[in-house]
Amino acid sequence: MKWKGREESDNVEDRRGMSGGGKAVVGGGIIGIVILLLNLFGGENAKMLTPVLEQINQGQQTEQTGEQRALTPEEVEIGKFTKTIFRDNEVTWDKIFQENNMDYEQPKMVLFSDAVETACGSATSASGPFYCPGDKKVYMDLRFFEELKTRFGAKGGDFAIAYVIAHEVGHHIQTITGTSGKVRQLQQSKSKTEANKLSVCLELQADFYAGVWAHYNKQYLEEGDIEEALSAAHAVGDDAIQSKMQGHVQPDTFTHGTSEQRIYWFKKGFQTGDIKQGDTFSALLN
């Protein structure tokens, strides 16, 4: 993706290299990666670690000191990239909201390593990239993308990261427009299976919004960028993850959508650029 030399966002807080004295996952391990992927793009579902998660990861945690290290040149470079992509999202959604006679409230993004404190509670790298509605921030441990590529077969490349950022910003759109709140309220009166279906609709709509963002930024795309996004979407489909990790799929437990669904809704957003065509709820629940 063409990004160097362009404007960077002022709404990004880089906490990488810092340690705040809390527990953090070290070394990873397959259990941590499984949890990470099952929570990937979890929106509001992935914002807090459950007691079970804490117990599973307990053996992989260590106490951090208050030390701080310098970022490597590679870390500095990817930080500049994420700030540029976040700025692209700000510009895009400012424009779309203005076109629809609405005011856009910009989110913030936090880059962290290992563990982080949020308004939604404590989280570690095992939660994957996520959005916290409590403080309206996107949280990302950027080292996740190497695991996504090496362990789960997604293509590498910077646009896979751009796709994830745009997806999480999509959850912010859902929060400030009231969609997320309405869905959470509706889920309380539904069975687990029906509640899961509503979660899938939220996730696929965030994929659609990511596609809309890509549509508005075609001038910065390079050959292979969309394929990188589609590869990432395929790798994190519920069916792909379950098949790889447990050898079979359980559709009633899906919370993010199949690989095919995730690809479909991202492509629809990219091809149309029309936010009015992102009603995943009517399309999937009727």
Coordinates of C-alpha atoms in Angstrom, one line a residue:
M1 CA 0.0 0.0 0.0
K2 CA 1.2 3.5 -0.8
W3 CA 1.6 5.2 2.6
K4 CA 5.0 6.7 3.1
G5 CA 5.1 10.5 3.3
R6 CA 1.4 10.9 4.0
E7 CA -0.3 12.4 7.0
E8 CA -0.3 10.4 10.3
S9 CA -3.1 10.4 12.9
D10 CA -2.6 12.3 16.2
N11 CA -5.0 10.0 17.8
V12 CA -2.6 7.0 18.3
E13 CA -0.9 6.3 21.6
D14 CA 2.2 4.1 21.2
R15 CA 2.8 2.1 24.4
R16 CA 5.0 -0.6 22.9
G17 CA 8.2 -1.1 24.8
M18 CA 6.5 0.0 28.0
S19 CA 5.6 -2.3 30.9
G20 CA 3.3 -1.2 33.6
G21 CA 4.0 -3.8 36.3
G22 CA 1.1 -6.1 35.4
K23 CA 1.0 -9.6 34.1
A24 CA 1.8 -10.2 30.5
V25 CA 1.9 -13.3 28.3
V26 CA 5.4 -14.3 27.3
G27 CA 6.5 -16.8 24.8
G28 CA 3.0 -17.4 23.3
G29 CA 2.3 -21.1 22.9
I30 CA -0.5 -22.8 21.0
I31 CA -3.2 -22.2 23.6
G32 CA -2.5 -18.5 23.6
I33 CA -2.7 -18.4 19.8
V34 CA -6.0 -20.4 19.7
I35 CA -7.6 -18.0 22.2
L36 CA -6.2 -15.0 20.2
L37 CA -7.7 -16.3 17.0
L38 CA -11.0 -17.2 18.5
N39 CA -11.3 -13.7 19.8
L40 CA -9.9 -12.0 16.7
F41 CA -12.0 -9.1 15.5
G42 CA -14.2 -9.7 18.5
G43 CA -15.3 -6.1 18.8
E44 CA -17.0 -5.7 22.2
N45 CA -16.9 -9.5 22.8
A46 CA -13.2 -9.6 22.9
K47 CA -12.7 -6.6 25.2
M48 CA -12.2 -8.5 28.4
L49 CA -10.5 -11.7 29.3
T50 CA -12.7 -14.3 31.0
P51 CA -11.7 -16.2 34.2
V52 CA -11.2 -19.3 32.1
L53 CA -8.8 -17.4 29.8
E54 CA -6.9 -16.1 32.8
Q55 CA -6.6 -19.6 34.2
I56 CA -5.4 -21.0 30.9
N57 CA -2.8 -18.3 30.5
Q58 CA -1.7 -18.3 34.1
G59 CA 1.2 -20.6 33.4
Q60 CA 2.4 -18.4 30.6
Q61 CA 2.3 -15.2 32.5
T62 CA 5.2 -13.4 34.2
E63 CA 5.4 -10.2 36.3
Q64 CA 6.6 -7.2 34.3
T65 CA 8.9 -4.6 35.8
G66 CA 8.6 -0.9 35.1
E67 CA 11.3 -1.1 32.5
Q68 CA 11.1 0.5 29.1
R69 CA 13.0 -0.4 26.0
A70 CA 13.7 1.4 22.7
L71 CA 11.7 0.4 19.7
T72 CA 13.5 -1.3 16.8
P73 CA 13.6 0.4 13.4
E74 CA 11.1 -2.1 12.2
E75 CA 8.7 -1.3 15.0
V76 CA 9.1 2.4 14.4
E77 CA 8.2 1.8 10.7
I78 CA 5.1 -0.3 11.4
G79 CA 4.0 2.3 13.9
K80 CA 4.2 5.0 11.3
F81 CA 2.2 2.8 8.9
T82 CA -0.6 2.2 11.4
K83 CA -0.8 5.9 12.2
T84 CA -1.1 6.7 8.5
I85 CA -3.9 4.1 8.0
F86 CA -5.7 5.3 11.1
R87 CA -5.6 8.8 9.6
D88 CA -7.0 7.5 6.4
N89 CA -9.9 6.1 8.4
E90 CA -10.5 9.4 10.1
V91 CA -10.6 11.2 6.8
T92 CA -12.9 8.6 5.2
W93 CA -15.4 8.5 7.9
D94 CA -15.5 12.2 8.4
K95 CA -16.4 12.5 4.7
I96 CA -19.0 9.7 4.8
F97 CA -20.7 11.1 8.0
Q98 CA -20.8 14.6 6.5
E99 CA -22.4 13.2 3.3
N100 CA -25.1 11.7 5.5
N101 CA -25.6 14.9 7.6
M102 CA -24.0 13.4 10.7
D103 CA -21.0 14.3 12.9
Y104 CA -18.2 11.8 13.2
E105 CA -16.6 11.3 16.6
Q106 CA -13.1 10.0 16.0
P107 CA -11.8 7.1 18.0
K108 CA -8.3 6.6 19.3
M109 CA -5.9 3.7 18.9
V110 CA -3.4 2.2 21.4
L111 CA -0.4 0.1 20.2
F112 CA 0.8 -2.1 23.0
S113 CA 3.0 -5.1 23.8
D114 CA 1.9 -8.1 25.9
A115 CA -0.7 -6.5 28.1
V116 CA -2.8 -3.4 28.4
E117 CA -5.3 -1.7 30.7
T118 CA -8.5 -0.4 29.1
A119 CA -11.8 1.0 30.2
C120 CA -13.2 -2.5 29.4
G121 CA -10.8 -4.2 31.8
S122 CA -7.3 -5.7 31.5
A123 CA -6.4 -7.5 28.4
T124 CA -3.4 -9.4 27.0
S125 CA -2.1 -10.2 23.5
A126 CA -4.3 -13.3 23.6
S127 CA -7.4 -11.2 23.1
G128 CA -6.2 -10.2 19.6
P129 CA -7.0 -6.8 18.1
F130 CA -10.1 -5.3 19.7
Y131 CA -12.2 -2.2 20.1
C132 CA -13.3 -1.0 23.6
P133 CA -16.6 1.0 23.6
G134 CA -15.9 2.2 27.1
D135 CA -13.1 4.5 26.0
K136 CA -13.7 4.3 22.3
K137 CA -10.3 3.1 21.5
V138 CA -8.8 0.4 19.2
Y139 CA -6.2 -1.8 20.9
M140 CA -3.6 -3.7 18.9
D141 CA -0.5 -5.7 19.6
L142 CA 1.1 -5.6 16.1
R143 CA 3.1 -8.8 16.6
F144 CA -0.1 -10.7 16.2
F145 CA 0.1 -10.4 12.4
E146 CA 3.3 -12.6 12.2
E147 CA 1.4 -15.3 14.1
L148 CA -1.6 -15.0 11.7
K149 CA 0.8 -15.5 8.8
T150 CA 3.1 -18.2 10.1
R151 CA 0.6 -20.4 12.0
F152 CA -2.7 -19.9 10.1
G153 CA -1.6 -19.4 6.6
A154 CA -2.7 -15.8 5.9
K155 CA -0.7 -13.9 3.4
G156 CA 1.6 -11.3 4.9
G157 CA 1.7 -7.7 3.8
D158 CA 0.8 -4.3 5.2
F159 CA -2.7 -4.3 3.8
A160 CA -3.7 -7.2 6.1
I161 CA -2.9 -4.8 9.0
A162 CA -4.9 -2.1 7.3
Y163 CA -7.9 -4.4 7.0
V164 CA -7.8 -5.2 10.7
I165 CA -7.6 -1.5 11.7
A166 CA -10.5 -0.7 9.4
H167 CA -12.5 -3.6 10.8
E168 CA -12.0 -2.4 14.4
V169 CA -12.9 1.2 13.3
G170 CA -16.1 -0.4 11.9
H171 CA -17.0 -1.5 15.5
H172 CA -16.5 2.1 16.5
I173 CA -19.0 3.1 13.8
Q174 CA -21.5 0.6 15.2
T175 CA -21.0 2.0 18.7
I176 CA -21.5 5.7 17.9
T177 CA -24.5 5.0 15.6
G178 CA -26.2 2.9 18.3
T179 CA -26.1 -0.4 16.4
S180 CA -23.9 -2.2 19.0
G181 CA -26.1 -1.1 21.9
K182 CA -29.3 -2.3 20.3
V183 CA -27.8 -5.7 19.4
R184 CA -26.4 -6.2 22.9
Q185 CA -29.8 -5.4 24.4
L186 CA -31.6 -7.8 21.9
Q187 CA -29.1 -10.6 22.7
Q188 CA -30.2 -10.6 26.4
S189 CA -33.6 -12.0 25.4
K190 CA -32.3 -14.6 22.9
S191 CA -30.9 -18.1 23.2
K192 CA -27.2 -18.7 22.9
T193 CA -27.5 -19.8 19.3
E194 CA -29.6 -16.7 18.3
A195 CA -27.3 -14.4 20.3
N196 CA -24.4 -15.8 18.4
K197 CA -26.1 -15.1 15.1
L198 CA -26.5 -11.5 16.1
S199 CA -22.7 -11.4 16.9
V200 CA -22.0 -12.7 13.5
C201 CA -24.1 -9.9 11.9
L202 CA -22.1 -7.3 13.9
E203 CA -18.7 -8.8 12.8
L204 CA -19.7 -9.1 9.1
Q205 CA -21.0 -5.5 9.1
A206 CA -17.6 -4.4 10.5
D207 CA -16.0 -6.3 7.6
F208 CA -18.3 -4.4 5.2
Y209 CA -17.3 -1.1 6.7
A210 CA -13.6 -2.1 6.2
G211 CA -14.4 -2.7 2.6
V212 CA -16.1 0.7 2.3
W213 CA -13.0 2.3 3.7
A214 CA -10.9 0.5 1.1
H215 CA -13.2 1.7 -1.6
Y216 CA -12.6 5.3 -0.6
N217 CA -8.8 4.8 -0.6
K218 CA -8.4 3.0 -3.9
Q219 CA -5.8 5.6 -5.0
Y220 CA -3.4 4.2 -2.3
L221 CA -3.8 0.5 -3.2
E222 CA -1.1 -1.6 -4.9
E223 CA -1.3 -4.9 -6.7
G224 CA -2.0 -7.7 -4.3
D225 CA -3.4 -5.5 -1.5
I226 CA -7.0 -6.7 -1.7
E227 CA -5.8 -10.3 -1.9
E228 CA -4.0 -9.8 1.4
A229 CA -7.2 -8.5 3.0
L230 CA -9.2 -11.4 1.6
S231 CA -6.6 -13.9 2.8
A232 CA -6.8 -12.5 6.3
A233 CA -10.6 -12.6 6.2
H234 CA -10.5 -16.2 5.1
A235 CA -8.0 -17.2 7.8
V236 CA -10.1 -15.9 10.6
G237 CA -13.5 -17.3 9.5
D238 CA -15.1 -19.4 12.3
D239 CA -15.2 -22.4 10.1
A240 CA -11.5 -22.1 9.1
I241 CA -10.4 -21.7 12.7
Q242 CA -12.6 -24.5 14.1
S243 CA -11.6 -26.9 11.3
K244 CA -7.9 -26.3 11.9
M245 CA -8.0 -26.4 15.6
Q246 CA -10.6 -29.1 16.4
G247 CA -11.0 -30.9 13.1
H248 CA -14.7 -30.1 12.7
V249 CA -17.0 -27.1 12.6
Q250 CA -20.0 -26.2 14.9
P251 CA -22.1 -23.6 13.1
D252 CA -24.3 -22.9 16.2
T253 CA -21.2 -21.6 17.9
F254 CA -20.0 -19.2 15.2
T255 CA -19.7 -15.6 16.4
H256 CA -17.7 -14.0 13.6
G257 CA -19.0 -15.6 10.4
T258 CA -17.5 -18.1 7.9
S259 CA -14.6 -17.4 5.7
E260 CA -16.9 -17.1 2.7
Q261 CA -19.2 -14.6 4.6
R262 CA -16.3 -12.5 5.7
I263 CA -14.9 -12.2 2.2
Y264 CA -18.3 -11.6 0.7
W265 CA -19.1 -8.6 3.0
F266 CA -15.7 -7.0 2.7
K267 CA -15.9 -7.3 -1.1
K268 CA -19.4 -5.8 -1.1
G269 CA -18.2 -2.8 0.9
F270 CA -15.2 -2.4 -1.4
Q271 CA -17.2 -2.7 -4.6
T272 CA -20.1 -0.5 -3.6
G273 CA -18.7 2.1 -1.2
D274 CA -22.3 2.6 -0.1
I275 CA -22.9 2.3 3.7
K276 CA -26.6 1.8 3.1
Q277 CA -25.9 -1.6 1.6
G278 CA -24.3 -3.0 4.8
D279 CA -27.5 -4.3 6.5
T280 CA -26.1 -7.7 7.4
F281 CA -28.9 -8.2 9.9
S282 CA -31.7 -8.3 7.3
A283 CA -29.6 -10.4 4.9
L284 CA -28.7 -13.1 7.5
L285 CA -31.6 -13.2 9.9
N286 CA -34.6 -13.1 7.5

